[in-house]
XYZ file of C-alpha atoms in Angstrom:
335
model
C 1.455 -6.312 -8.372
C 4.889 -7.062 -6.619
C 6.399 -4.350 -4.226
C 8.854 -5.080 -1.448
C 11.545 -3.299 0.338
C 14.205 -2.352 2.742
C 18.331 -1.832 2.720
C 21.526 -2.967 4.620
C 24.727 -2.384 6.102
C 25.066 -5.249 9.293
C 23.296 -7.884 9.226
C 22.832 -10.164 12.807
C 22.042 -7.255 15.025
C 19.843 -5.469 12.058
C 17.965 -8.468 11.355
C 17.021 -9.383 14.574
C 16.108 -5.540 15.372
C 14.355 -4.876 12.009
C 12.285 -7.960 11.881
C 11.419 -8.894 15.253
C 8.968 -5.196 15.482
C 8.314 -6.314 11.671
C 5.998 -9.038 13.180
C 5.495 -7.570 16.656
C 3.739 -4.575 15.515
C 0.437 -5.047 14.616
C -0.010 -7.724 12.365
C 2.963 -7.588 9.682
C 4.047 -10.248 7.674
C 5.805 -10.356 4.595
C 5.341 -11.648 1.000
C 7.403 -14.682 0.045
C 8.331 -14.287 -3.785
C 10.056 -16.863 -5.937
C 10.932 -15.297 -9.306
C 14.507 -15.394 -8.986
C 17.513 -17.861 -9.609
C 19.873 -16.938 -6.695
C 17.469 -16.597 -3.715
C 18.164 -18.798 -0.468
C 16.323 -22.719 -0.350
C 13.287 -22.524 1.570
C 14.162 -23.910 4.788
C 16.822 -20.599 4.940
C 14.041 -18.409 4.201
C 11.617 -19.996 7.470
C 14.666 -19.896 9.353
C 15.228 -15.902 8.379
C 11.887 -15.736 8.890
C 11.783 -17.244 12.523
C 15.247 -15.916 13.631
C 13.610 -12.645 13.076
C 9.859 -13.208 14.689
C 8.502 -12.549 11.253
C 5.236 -14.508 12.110
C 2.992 -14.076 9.069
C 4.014 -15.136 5.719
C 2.475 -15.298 2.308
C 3.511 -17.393 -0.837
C 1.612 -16.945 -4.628
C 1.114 -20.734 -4.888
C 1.341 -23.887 -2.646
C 4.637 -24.622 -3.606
C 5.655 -27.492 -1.648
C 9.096 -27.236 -0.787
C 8.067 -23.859 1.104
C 5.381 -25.895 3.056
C 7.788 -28.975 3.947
C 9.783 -26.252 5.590
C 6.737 -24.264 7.057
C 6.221 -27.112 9.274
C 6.354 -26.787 12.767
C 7.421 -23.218 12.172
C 4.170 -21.406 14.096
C 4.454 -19.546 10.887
C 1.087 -18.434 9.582
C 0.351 -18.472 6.064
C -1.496 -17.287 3.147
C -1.316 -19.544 0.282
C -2.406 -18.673 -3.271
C -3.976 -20.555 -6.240
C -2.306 -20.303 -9.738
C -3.899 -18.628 -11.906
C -3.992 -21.377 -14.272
C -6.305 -23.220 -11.948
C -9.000 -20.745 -11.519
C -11.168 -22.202 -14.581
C -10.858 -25.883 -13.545
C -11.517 -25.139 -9.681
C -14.656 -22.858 -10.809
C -15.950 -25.431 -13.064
C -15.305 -28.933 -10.961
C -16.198 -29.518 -7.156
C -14.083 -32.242 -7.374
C -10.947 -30.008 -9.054
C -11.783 -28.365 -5.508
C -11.165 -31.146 -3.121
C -8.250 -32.551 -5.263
C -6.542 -29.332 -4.449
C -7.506 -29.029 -1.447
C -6.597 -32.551 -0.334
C -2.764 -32.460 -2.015
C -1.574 -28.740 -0.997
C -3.708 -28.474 2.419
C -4.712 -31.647 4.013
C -1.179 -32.823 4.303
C 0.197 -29.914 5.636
C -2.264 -29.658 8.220
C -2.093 -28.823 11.296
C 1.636 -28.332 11.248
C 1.142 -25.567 8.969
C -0.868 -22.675 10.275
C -3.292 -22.057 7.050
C -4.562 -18.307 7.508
C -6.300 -17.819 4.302
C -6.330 -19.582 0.435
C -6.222 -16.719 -1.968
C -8.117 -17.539 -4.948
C -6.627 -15.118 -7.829
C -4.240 -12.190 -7.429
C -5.364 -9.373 -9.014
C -7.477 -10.526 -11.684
C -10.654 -8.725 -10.996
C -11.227 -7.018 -13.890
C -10.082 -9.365 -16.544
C -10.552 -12.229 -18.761
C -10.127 -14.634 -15.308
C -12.440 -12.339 -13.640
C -15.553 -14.573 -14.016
C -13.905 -17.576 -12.059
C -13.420 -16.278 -8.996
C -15.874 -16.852 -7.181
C -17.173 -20.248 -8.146
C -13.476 -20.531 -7.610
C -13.958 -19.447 -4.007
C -17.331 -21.241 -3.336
C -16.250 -24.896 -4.049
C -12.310 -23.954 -2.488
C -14.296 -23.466 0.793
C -16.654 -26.273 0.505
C -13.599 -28.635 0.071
C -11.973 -27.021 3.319
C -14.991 -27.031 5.445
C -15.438 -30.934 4.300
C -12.063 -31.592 5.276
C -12.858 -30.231 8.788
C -10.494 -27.665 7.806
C -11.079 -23.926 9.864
C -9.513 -21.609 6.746
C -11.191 -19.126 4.888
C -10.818 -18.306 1.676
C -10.876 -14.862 -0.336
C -9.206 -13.089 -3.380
C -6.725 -10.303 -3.593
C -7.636 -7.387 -5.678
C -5.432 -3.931 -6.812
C -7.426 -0.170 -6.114
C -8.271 -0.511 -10.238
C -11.469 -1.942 -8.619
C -12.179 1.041 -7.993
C -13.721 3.685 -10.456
C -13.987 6.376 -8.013
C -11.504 7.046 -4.514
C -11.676 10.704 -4.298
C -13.004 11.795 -1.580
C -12.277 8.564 0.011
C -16.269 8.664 0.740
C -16.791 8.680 -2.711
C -15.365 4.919 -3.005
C -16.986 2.726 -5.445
C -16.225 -0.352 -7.944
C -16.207 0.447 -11.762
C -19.305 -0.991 -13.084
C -17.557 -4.158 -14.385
C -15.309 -4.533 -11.249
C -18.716 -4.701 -9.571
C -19.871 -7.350 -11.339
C -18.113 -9.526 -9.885
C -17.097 -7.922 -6.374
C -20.620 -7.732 -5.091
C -21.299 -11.672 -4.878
C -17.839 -11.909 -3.629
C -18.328 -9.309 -0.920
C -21.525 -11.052 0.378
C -19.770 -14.191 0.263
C -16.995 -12.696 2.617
C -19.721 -10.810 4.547
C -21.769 -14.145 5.409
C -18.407 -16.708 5.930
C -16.945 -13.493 8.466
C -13.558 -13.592 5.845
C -11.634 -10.077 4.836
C -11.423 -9.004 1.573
C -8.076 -8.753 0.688
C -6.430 -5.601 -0.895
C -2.500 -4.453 -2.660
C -2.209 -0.461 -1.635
C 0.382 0.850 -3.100
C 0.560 4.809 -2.647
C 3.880 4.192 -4.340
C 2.055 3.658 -8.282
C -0.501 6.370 -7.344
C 2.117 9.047 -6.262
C 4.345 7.976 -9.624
C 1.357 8.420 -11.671
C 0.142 11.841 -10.274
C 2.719 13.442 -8.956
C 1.726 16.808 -10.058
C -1.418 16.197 -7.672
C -0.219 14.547 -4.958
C 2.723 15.429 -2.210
C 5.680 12.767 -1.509
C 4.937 13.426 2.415
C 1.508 12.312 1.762
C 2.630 9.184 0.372
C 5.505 8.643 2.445
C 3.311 9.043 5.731
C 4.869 12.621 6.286
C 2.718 14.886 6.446
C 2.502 16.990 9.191
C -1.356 17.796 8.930
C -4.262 17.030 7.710
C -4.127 17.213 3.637
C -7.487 15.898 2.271
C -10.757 16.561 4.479
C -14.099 14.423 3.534
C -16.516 14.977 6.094
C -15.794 14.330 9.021
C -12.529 12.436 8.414
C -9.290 13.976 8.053
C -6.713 12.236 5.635
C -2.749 12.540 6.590
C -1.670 9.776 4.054
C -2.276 8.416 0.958
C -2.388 4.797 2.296
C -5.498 5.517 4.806
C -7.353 7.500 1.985
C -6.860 4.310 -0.605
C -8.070 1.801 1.926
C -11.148 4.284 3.303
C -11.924 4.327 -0.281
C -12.114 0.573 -0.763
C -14.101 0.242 2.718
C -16.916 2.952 1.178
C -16.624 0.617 -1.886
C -17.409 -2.039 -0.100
C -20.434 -0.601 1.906
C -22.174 0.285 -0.894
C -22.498 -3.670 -1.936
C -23.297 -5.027 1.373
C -19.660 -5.428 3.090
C -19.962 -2.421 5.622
C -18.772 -5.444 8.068
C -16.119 -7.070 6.176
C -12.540 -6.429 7.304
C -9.893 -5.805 4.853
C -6.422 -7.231 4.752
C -3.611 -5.686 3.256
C -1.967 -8.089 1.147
C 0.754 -6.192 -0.414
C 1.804 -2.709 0.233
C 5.878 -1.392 -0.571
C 7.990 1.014 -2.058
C 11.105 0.725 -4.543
C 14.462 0.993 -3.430
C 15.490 1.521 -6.982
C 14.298 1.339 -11.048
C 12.571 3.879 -11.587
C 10.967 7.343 -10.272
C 10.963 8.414 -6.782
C 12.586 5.036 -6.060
C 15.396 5.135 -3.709
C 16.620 3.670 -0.416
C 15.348 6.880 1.225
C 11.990 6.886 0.163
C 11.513 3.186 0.223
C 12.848 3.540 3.970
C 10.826 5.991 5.307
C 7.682 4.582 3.723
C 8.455 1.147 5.572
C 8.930 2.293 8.436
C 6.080 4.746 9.085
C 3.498 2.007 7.125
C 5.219 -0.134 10.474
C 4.578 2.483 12.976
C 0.848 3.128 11.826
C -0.787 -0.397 11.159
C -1.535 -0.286 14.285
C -3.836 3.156 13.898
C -6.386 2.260 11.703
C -7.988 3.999 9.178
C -9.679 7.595 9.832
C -12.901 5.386 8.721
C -12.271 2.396 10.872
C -10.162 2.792 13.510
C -8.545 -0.419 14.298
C -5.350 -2.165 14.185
C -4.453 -2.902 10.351
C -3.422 -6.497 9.671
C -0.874 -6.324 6.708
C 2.225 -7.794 4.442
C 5.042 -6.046 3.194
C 5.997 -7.189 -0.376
C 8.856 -8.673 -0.145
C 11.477 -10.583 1.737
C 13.439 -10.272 -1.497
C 14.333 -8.764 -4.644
C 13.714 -11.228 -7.511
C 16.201 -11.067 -10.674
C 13.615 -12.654 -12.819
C 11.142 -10.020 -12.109
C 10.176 -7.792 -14.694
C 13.643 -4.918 -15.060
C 13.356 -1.711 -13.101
C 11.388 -1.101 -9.969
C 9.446 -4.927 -10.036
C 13.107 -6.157 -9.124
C 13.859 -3.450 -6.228
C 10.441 -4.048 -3.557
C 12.622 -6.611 -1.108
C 13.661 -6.387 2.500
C 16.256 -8.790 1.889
C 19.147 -9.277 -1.138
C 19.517 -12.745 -1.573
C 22.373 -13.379 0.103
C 20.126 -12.683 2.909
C 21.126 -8.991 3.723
C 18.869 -6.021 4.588
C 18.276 -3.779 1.820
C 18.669 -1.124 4.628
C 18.477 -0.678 8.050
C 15.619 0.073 9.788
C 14.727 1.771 13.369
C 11.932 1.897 15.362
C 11.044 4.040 18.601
């Protein structure tokens, strides 16, 4: 999926204010998109990203301009593979260690490598059944380069075939297919499983069923009750759900990062710079919280530093933090 956000009047002071408690908070970073012909060169981007403490950064594919300019940044990163490699790198160990050795081994150490993604959101799907062989021979070719990264895959909540209660998590039969081996992969290599929330798409699609303060962390009390857990927001309720997903096929101990979570700033329903604001800003403030279901600091990436005018028209084009001319979409504050 592709959310980002934020808004803008001034931009030195904001910046600096916005994004240094971006990355200070918790464990925020921020999704690095390319599907536009007007945003800043790379180098602009690290330096946006360092001028503002923004320490955790995460790109679709190891595009190698953006690395040449990660360098020596203390940046960390999370690095997809194309899609259009998942077949080859599942079939071929040696597909594996070519990639590993042209978009990793060079770039190492002076690029922080925090995890490889291997596929975006195609579990279900017709690219569903490379994944993991995908994952299994990406990690043997980083472990026999010496390299300490792990490797996982980023999924969206249609995994999931039940999420209500959030107890009642679990993976659609043919999601589970292929997210059980995964999961005990992750479970025995100690890597998270790594998840898109977006309350945004669930409150657009039900929003005869479910509150905007729910999804815009609002909500002055509790609104959904499942045992002894007591849901305020959407976002916790998604991500308990995936967690009781995932402990019913053996990952009660994996973590789970989020990967991409946003709101629209404009293009379509309920997207506006007031809603995309106050979402930001309280997903900010409660990272740092937990989950009703596992209490613990969240680590997680905002989607994105930009808008992106080749993005799909209407709310695809509105998730960024940034224009690209490098100003906020608006101004955020934090206590």
């Amino acid at each position: 999926m592709a959310d980002r956000l934020v808004y803008s009047p001034l931009r030195t002071a904001l910046l600096i204010s916005v994004l240094a408690v971006l990355s200070s908070v918790h464990g925020i970073g921020v999704n690095y998109g390319l599907v536009g012909d007007n945003l800043p060169k790379p180098s602009a981007v690290v330096d946006l990203y360092k001028s503002n403490n923004i320490d955790g950064m995460r790109i679709f594919n190891p595009n190698h301009d953006v690395l040449e300019a990660l360098r020596g940044s203390n940046i960390t990163l999370i690095v997809g593979v194309e899609h259009k490699d998942l077949q080859p790198l599942a079939s071929d160990a040696s597909a594996a260690t070519n990639w590993v050795q042209t978009n990793i081994v060079p770039y190492s150490p002076s690029v922080s490598f925090r995890y490889v993604v291997v596929g975006n959101e195609v579990i279900p799907g017709d690219l569903a059944q490379y994944v993991f062989p995908a994952m299994q021979n990406i990690q043997t070719a980083l472990d026999s380069a010496g390299l300490q990264v792990n490797v996982s895959t980023s999924v969206a909540l249609s995994v999931l075939g039940s999420s209500y209660p959030p107890s009642a998590g679990a993976f659609t039969p043919e999601a589970q297919t292929y997210m059980k081996p995964i999961i005990q992969f992750l479970a025995s290599g100690g890597s998270p499983l790594l998840v898109n929330v977006y309350p945004y798409f669930a409150y657009r699609d039900n929003a005869d069923q479910i509150a905007l303060s729910y999804a815009l962390f609002t909500s002055e009390g509790v609104v959904v009750t499942d045992g002894a857990y007591g849901y305020k927001n959407l976002f916790d309720a998604m991500l308990d759900a995936t967690y009781a997903a995932m402990e019913k096929v053996g990952g009660a101990d994996v973590a789970v990062v989020v990967t991409e979570s946003g709101w629209p700033s404009d293009g379509g329903f309920a997207a506006n710079i007031s809603n995309a604001h106050t979402y930001i800003q309280n997903l900010i403030d409660h990272v740092g919280e937990g989950t009703p279901r596992r209490p613990a600091p969240i680590e997680a990436y905002i989607f994105a530093m930009f808008n992106e005018n080749q993005k799909e028209a209407g709310t695809e084009r509105n998730f960024g933090l940034f224009y690209p001319d490098e100003q906020p979409v608006y101004p955020l504050s934090f206590v």
